[in-house]
Short mmCIF file of C-alpha atoms in Angstrom, two decimals:
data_model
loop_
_atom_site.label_atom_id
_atom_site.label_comp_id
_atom_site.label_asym_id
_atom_site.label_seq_id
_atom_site.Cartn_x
_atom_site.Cartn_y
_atom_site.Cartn_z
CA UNK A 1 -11.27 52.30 30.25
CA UNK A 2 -13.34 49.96 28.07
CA UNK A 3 -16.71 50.33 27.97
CA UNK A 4 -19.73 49.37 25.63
CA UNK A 5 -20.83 46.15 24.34
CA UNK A 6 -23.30 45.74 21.31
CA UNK A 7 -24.75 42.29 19.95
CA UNK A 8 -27.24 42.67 17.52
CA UNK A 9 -29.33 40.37 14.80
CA UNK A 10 -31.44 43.22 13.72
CA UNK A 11 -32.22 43.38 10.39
CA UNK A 12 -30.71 46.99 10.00
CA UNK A 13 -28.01 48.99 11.68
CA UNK A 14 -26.81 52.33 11.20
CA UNK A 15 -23.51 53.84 12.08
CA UNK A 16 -23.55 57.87 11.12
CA UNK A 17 -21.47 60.66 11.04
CA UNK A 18 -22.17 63.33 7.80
CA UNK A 19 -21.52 63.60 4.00
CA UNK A 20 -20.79 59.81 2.82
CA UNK A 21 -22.97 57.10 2.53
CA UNK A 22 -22.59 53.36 1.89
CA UNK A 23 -24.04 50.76 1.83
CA UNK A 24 -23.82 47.30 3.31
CA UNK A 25 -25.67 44.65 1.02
CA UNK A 26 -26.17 41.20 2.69
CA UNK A 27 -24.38 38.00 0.77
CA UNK A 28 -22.69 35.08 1.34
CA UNK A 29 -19.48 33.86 -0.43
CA UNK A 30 -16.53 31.64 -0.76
CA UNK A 31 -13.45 32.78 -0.14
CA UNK A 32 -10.81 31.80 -2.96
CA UNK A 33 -7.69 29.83 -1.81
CA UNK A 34 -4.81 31.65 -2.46
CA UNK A 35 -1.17 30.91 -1.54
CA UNK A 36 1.70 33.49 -1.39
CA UNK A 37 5.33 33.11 0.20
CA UNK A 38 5.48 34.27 3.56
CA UNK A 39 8.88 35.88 4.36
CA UNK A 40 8.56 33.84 7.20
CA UNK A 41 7.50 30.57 5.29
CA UNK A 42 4.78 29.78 7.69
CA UNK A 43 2.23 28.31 5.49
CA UNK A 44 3.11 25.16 7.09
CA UNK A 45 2.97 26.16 10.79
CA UNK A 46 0.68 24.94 13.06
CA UNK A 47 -2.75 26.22 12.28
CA UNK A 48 -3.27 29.33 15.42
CA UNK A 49 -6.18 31.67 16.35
CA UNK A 50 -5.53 34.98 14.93
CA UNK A 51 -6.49 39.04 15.94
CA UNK A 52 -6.28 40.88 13.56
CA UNK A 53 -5.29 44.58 13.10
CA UNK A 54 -7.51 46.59 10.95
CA UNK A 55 -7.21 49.77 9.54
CA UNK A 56 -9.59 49.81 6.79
CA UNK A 57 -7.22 49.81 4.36
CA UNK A 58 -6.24 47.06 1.72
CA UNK A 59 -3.27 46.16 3.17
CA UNK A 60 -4.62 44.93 6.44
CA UNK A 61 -7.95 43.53 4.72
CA UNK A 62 -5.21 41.23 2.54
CA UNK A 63 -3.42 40.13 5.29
CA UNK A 64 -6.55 38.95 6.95
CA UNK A 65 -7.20 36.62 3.73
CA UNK A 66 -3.82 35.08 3.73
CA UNK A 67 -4.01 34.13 7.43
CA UNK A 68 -6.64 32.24 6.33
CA UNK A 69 -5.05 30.76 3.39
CA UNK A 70 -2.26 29.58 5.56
CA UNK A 71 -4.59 27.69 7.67
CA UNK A 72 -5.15 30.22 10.76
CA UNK A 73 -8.42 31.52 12.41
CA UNK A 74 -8.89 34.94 12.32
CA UNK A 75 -11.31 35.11 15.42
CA UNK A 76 -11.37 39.01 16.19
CA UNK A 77 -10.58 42.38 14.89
CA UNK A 78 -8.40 45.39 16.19
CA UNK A 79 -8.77 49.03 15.36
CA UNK A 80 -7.77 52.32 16.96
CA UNK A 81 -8.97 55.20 16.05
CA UNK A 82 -8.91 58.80 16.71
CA UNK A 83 -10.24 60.29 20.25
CA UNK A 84 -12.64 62.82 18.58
CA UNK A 85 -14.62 61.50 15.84
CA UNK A 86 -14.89 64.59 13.62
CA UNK A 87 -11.48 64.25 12.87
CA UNK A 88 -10.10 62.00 10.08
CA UNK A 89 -6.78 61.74 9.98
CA UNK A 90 -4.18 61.92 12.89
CA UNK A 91 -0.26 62.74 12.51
CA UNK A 92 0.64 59.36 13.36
CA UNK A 93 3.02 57.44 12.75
CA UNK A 94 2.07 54.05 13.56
CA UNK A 95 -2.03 54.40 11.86
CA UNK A 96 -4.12 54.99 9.42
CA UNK A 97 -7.76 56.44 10.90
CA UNK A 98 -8.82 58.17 7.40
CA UNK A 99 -12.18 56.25 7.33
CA UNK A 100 -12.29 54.59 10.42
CA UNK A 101 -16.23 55.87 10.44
CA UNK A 102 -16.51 52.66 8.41
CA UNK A 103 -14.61 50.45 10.20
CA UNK A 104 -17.19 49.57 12.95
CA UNK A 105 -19.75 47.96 9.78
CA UNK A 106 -16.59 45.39 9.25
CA UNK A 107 -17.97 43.48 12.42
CA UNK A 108 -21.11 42.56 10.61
CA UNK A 109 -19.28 42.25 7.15
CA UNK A 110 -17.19 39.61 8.74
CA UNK A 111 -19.37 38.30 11.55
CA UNK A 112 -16.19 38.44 14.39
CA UNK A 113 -16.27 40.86 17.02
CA UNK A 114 -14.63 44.04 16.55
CA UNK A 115 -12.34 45.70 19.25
CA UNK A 116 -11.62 49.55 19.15
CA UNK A 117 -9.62 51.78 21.22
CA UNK A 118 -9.17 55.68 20.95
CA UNK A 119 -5.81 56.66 20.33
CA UNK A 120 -4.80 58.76 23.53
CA UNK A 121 -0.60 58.57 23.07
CA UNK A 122 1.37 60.49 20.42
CA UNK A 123 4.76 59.17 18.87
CA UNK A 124 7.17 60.22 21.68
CA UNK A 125 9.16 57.43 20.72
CA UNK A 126 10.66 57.68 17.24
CA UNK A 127 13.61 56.34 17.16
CA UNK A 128 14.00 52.79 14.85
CA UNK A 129 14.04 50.43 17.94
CA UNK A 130 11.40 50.66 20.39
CA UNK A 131 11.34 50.97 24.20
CA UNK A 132 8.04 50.84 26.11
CA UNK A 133 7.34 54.81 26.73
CA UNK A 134 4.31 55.97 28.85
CA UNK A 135 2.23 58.35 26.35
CA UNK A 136 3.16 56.86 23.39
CA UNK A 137 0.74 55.88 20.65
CA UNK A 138 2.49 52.45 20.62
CA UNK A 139 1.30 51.43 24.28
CA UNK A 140 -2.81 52.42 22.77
CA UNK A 141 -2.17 48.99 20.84
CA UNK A 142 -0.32 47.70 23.57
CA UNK A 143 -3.71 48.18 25.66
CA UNK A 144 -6.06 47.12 23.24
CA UNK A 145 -4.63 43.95 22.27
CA UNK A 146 -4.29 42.97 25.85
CA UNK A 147 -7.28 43.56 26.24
CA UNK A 148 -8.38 41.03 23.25
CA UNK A 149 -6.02 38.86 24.24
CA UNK A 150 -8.08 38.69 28.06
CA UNK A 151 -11.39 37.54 26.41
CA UNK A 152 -9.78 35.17 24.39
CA UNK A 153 -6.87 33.63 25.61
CA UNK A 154 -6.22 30.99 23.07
CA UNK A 155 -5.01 33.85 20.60
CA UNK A 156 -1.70 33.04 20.19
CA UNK A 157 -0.97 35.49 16.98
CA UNK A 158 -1.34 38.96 15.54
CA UNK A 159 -1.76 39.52 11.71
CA UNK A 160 -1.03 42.97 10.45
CA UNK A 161 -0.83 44.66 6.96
CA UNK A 162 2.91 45.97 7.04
CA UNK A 163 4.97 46.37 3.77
CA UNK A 164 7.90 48.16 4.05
CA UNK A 165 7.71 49.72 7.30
CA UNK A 166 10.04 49.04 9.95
CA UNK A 167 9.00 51.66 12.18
CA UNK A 168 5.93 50.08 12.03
CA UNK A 169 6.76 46.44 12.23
CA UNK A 170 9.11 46.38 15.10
CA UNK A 171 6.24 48.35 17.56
CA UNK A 172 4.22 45.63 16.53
CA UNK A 173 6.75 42.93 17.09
CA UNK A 174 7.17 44.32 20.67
CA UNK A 175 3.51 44.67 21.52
CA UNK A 176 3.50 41.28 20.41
CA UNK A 177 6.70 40.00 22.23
CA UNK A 178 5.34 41.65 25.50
CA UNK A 179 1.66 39.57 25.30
CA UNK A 180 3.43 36.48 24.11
CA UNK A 181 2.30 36.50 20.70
CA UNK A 182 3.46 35.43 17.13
CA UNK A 183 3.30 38.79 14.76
CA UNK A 184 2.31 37.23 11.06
CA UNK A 185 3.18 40.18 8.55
CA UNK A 186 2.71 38.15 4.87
CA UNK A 187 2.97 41.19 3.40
CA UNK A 188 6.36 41.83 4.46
CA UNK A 189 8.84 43.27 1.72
CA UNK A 190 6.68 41.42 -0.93
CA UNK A 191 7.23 43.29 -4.15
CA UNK A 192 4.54 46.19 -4.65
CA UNK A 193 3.30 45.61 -8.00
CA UNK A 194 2.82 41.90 -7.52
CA UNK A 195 1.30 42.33 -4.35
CA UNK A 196 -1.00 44.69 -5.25
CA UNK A 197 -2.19 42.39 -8.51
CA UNK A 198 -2.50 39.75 -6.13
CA UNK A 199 -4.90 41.66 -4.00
CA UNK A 200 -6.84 42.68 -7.30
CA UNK A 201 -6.82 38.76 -8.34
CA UNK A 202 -8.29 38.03 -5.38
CA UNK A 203 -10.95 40.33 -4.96
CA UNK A 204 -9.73 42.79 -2.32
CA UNK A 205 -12.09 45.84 -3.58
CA UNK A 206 -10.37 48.99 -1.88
CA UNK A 207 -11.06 52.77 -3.18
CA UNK A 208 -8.96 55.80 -2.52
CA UNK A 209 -9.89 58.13 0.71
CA UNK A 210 -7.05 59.97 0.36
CA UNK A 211 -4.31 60.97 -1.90
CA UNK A 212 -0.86 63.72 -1.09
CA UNK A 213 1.29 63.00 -4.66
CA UNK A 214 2.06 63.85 -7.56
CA UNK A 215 -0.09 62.72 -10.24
CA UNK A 216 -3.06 61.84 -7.95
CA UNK A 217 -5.61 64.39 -8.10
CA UNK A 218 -8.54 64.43 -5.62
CA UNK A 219 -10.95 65.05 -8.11
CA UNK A 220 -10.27 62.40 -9.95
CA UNK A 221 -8.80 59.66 -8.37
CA UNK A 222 -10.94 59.70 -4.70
CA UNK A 223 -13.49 57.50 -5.08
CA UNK A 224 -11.65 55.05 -7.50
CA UNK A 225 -10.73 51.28 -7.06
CA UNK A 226 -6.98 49.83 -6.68
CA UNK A 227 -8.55 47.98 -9.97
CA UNK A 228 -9.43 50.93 -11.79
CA UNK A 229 -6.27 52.96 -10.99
CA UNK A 230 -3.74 50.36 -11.38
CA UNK A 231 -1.98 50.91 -14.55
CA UNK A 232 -2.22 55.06 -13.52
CA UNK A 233 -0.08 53.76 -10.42
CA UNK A 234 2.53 51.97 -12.36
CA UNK A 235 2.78 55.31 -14.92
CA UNK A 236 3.62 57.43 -11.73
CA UNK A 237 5.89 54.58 -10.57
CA UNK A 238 7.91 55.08 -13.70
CA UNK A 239 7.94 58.26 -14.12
CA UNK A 240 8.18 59.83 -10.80
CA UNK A 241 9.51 56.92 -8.28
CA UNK A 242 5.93 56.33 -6.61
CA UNK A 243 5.16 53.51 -5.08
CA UNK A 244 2.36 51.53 -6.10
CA UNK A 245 1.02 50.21 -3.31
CA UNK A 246 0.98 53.53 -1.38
CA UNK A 247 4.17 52.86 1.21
CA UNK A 248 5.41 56.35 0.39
CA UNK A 249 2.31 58.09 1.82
CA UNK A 250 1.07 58.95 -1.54
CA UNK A 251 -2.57 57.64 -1.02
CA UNK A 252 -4.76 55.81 1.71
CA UNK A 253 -7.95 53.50 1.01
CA UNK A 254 -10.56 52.21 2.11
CA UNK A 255 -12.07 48.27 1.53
CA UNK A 256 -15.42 47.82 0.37
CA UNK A 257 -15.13 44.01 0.17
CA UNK A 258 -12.80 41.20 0.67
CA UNK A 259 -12.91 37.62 0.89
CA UNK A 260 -12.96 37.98 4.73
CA UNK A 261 -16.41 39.85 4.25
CA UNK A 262 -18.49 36.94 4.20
CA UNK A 263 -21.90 38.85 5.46
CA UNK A 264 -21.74 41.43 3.30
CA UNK A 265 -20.14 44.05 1.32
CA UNK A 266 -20.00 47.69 1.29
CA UNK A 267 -21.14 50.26 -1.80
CA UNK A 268 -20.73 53.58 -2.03
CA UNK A 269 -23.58 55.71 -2.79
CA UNK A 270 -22.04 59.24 -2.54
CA UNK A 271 -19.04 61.30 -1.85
CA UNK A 272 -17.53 64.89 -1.34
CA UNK A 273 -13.74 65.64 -1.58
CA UNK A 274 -12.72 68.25 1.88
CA UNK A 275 -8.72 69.55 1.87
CA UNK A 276 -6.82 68.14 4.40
CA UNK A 277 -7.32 70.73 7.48
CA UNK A 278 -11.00 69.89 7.78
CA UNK A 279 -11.52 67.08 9.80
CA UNK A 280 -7.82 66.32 9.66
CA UNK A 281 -5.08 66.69 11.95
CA UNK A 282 -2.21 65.89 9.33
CA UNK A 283 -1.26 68.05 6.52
CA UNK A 284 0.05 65.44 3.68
CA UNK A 285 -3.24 65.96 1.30
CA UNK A 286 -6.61 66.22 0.31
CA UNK A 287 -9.11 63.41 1.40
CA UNK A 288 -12.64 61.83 1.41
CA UNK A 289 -14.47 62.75 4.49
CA UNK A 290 -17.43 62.72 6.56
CA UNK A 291 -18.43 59.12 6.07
CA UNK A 292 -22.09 57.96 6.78
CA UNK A 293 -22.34 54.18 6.75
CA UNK A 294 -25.55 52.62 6.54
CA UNK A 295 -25.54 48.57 7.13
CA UNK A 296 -28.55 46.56 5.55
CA UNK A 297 -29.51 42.99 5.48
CA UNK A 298 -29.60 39.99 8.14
CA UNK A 299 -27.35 40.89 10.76
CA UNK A 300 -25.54 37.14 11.67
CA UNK A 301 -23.69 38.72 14.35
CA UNK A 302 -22.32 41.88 15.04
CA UNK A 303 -20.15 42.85 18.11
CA UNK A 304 -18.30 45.87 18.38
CA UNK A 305 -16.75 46.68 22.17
CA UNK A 306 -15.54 50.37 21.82
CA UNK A 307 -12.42 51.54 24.32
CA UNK A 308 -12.92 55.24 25.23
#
């Protein structure tokens, strides 16, 4: 059931859990042009109306900038996230949610409306292919955009941050099948270290919430930018196989700014490290937690419908 509906042009808003706090400082900005091959070449498709999935992380944050860049309208977000709030992470397979106490100051970062669902399904299903299966995490997304796709039926695509998953990409291919929708993945099988340089370049800030490899301590890596870590990323590349953009599960992050924040931006004022276990339902590694988010500044507009 969906329920809740908040517009607000207050000149302060406050989302708040315990132990992190960040700001959101108010600014306007133009977002660079930037061009990069789409596996699917479709910089020069007709220009669409565009949800799109949000995790928090940099992946998803890039993708919404290169919709853009290709000449779509991202006109609302997507997020799931975890049915009890005090936890952080969830042994998914289809989501990050390390964070997602952040993800509801994106609405007034970007000024769309953000659309969250609780994830209520597990991965029953995990096979390569997919085949619609009651209880499965898959049909929370299936639900949510559906949902989106009610209150604005001239979305006709759904942009997501996938890299080298195809577990991932083919659930969201079907979802997208099912409610008649393009999936735009620009991301797709790009090569890591370029793509990650090209997020740098174009000012996709992201810092590390969560790190399970070798050669990534949480004590000195959490905290840090994809900027200030990149040449560490390439070492471990080369000398133990890591991948640099994270596709191996060796580190989650978080985006502070992007050039779809065009409201605002978020800082970091403070931080403590926890061990995977506390507020965590996944075992891969240690991780930021207990995020309190504090939004400041003009609010232009700032929806966020939350799905129970």
């Amino acid at each position: 059931q969906f329920v809740g509906s908040r517009s607000s042009t207050a000149a302060s808003v406050e989302f708040c859990v315990a132990g992190l706090s960040a700001t959101c400082a108010q600014q306007q900005r133009s977002c660079a042009a930037f061009q990069t091959i789409a596996p699917s070449n479709q910089s020069s498709a007709a220009a669409m109306k565009v949800v799109a999935l949000v995790s928090g992380g940099k992946d998803s944050c890039f993708s919404m900038h290169l919709c853009e860049s290709h000449g779509h309208q991202v006109v609302a977000l997507a997020n799931l996230l975890p049915v009890d709030s005090e936890v952080d992470e969830l042994d998914s397979y289809m989501y990050q949610t390390v964070g997602h106490q952040l993800v509801a100051a994106y609405a007034t970062c970007t000024g769309l409306p953000l659309y969250r669902k609780r994830i209520t399904g597990h991965s029953s299903s995990q096979g390569l292919s997919y085949d619609v299966s009651s209880g499965d995490e898959v049909e929370d997304l299936y639900l949510l955009l559906a949902y989106i796709k009610a209150r604005h039926p001239d979305i006709t695509a759904v942009a997501s941050g996938a890299i080298a998953s195809d577990y991932q990409r083919l659930r969201v291919e079907s979802v997208c099948s099912r409610l008649g929708c393009v999936s735009l993945a620009y991301l797709w099988h790009q090569p890591q270290d370029h793509l990650l340089s090209d997020m740098i370049a174009n000012n996709i800030e992201a810092v590390f919430v969560k790190v399970a490899a070798i050669g990534l301590d949480p004590h000195k890596h959490l905290g840090k930018s994809i900027r200030q870590l990149q040449s560490h990323l390439r070492r471990l590349r080369d000398q133990f196989g890591c991948n640099v953009c994270g596709e191996g599960g060796e580190y989650e992050t978080l985006t502070l700014d992007c050039p779809a924040f065009k409201y605002g931006h978020i800082v970091l004022d403070d931080w403590q490290v926890n061990q995977c276990g506390v507020g965590c339902q996944s075992q891969d590694g240690p991780l930021i937690s207990h995020i309190c988010v504090s939004v400041t500044g003009e609010v232009m507009h700032s929806v966020v419908h939350q799905c129970h």
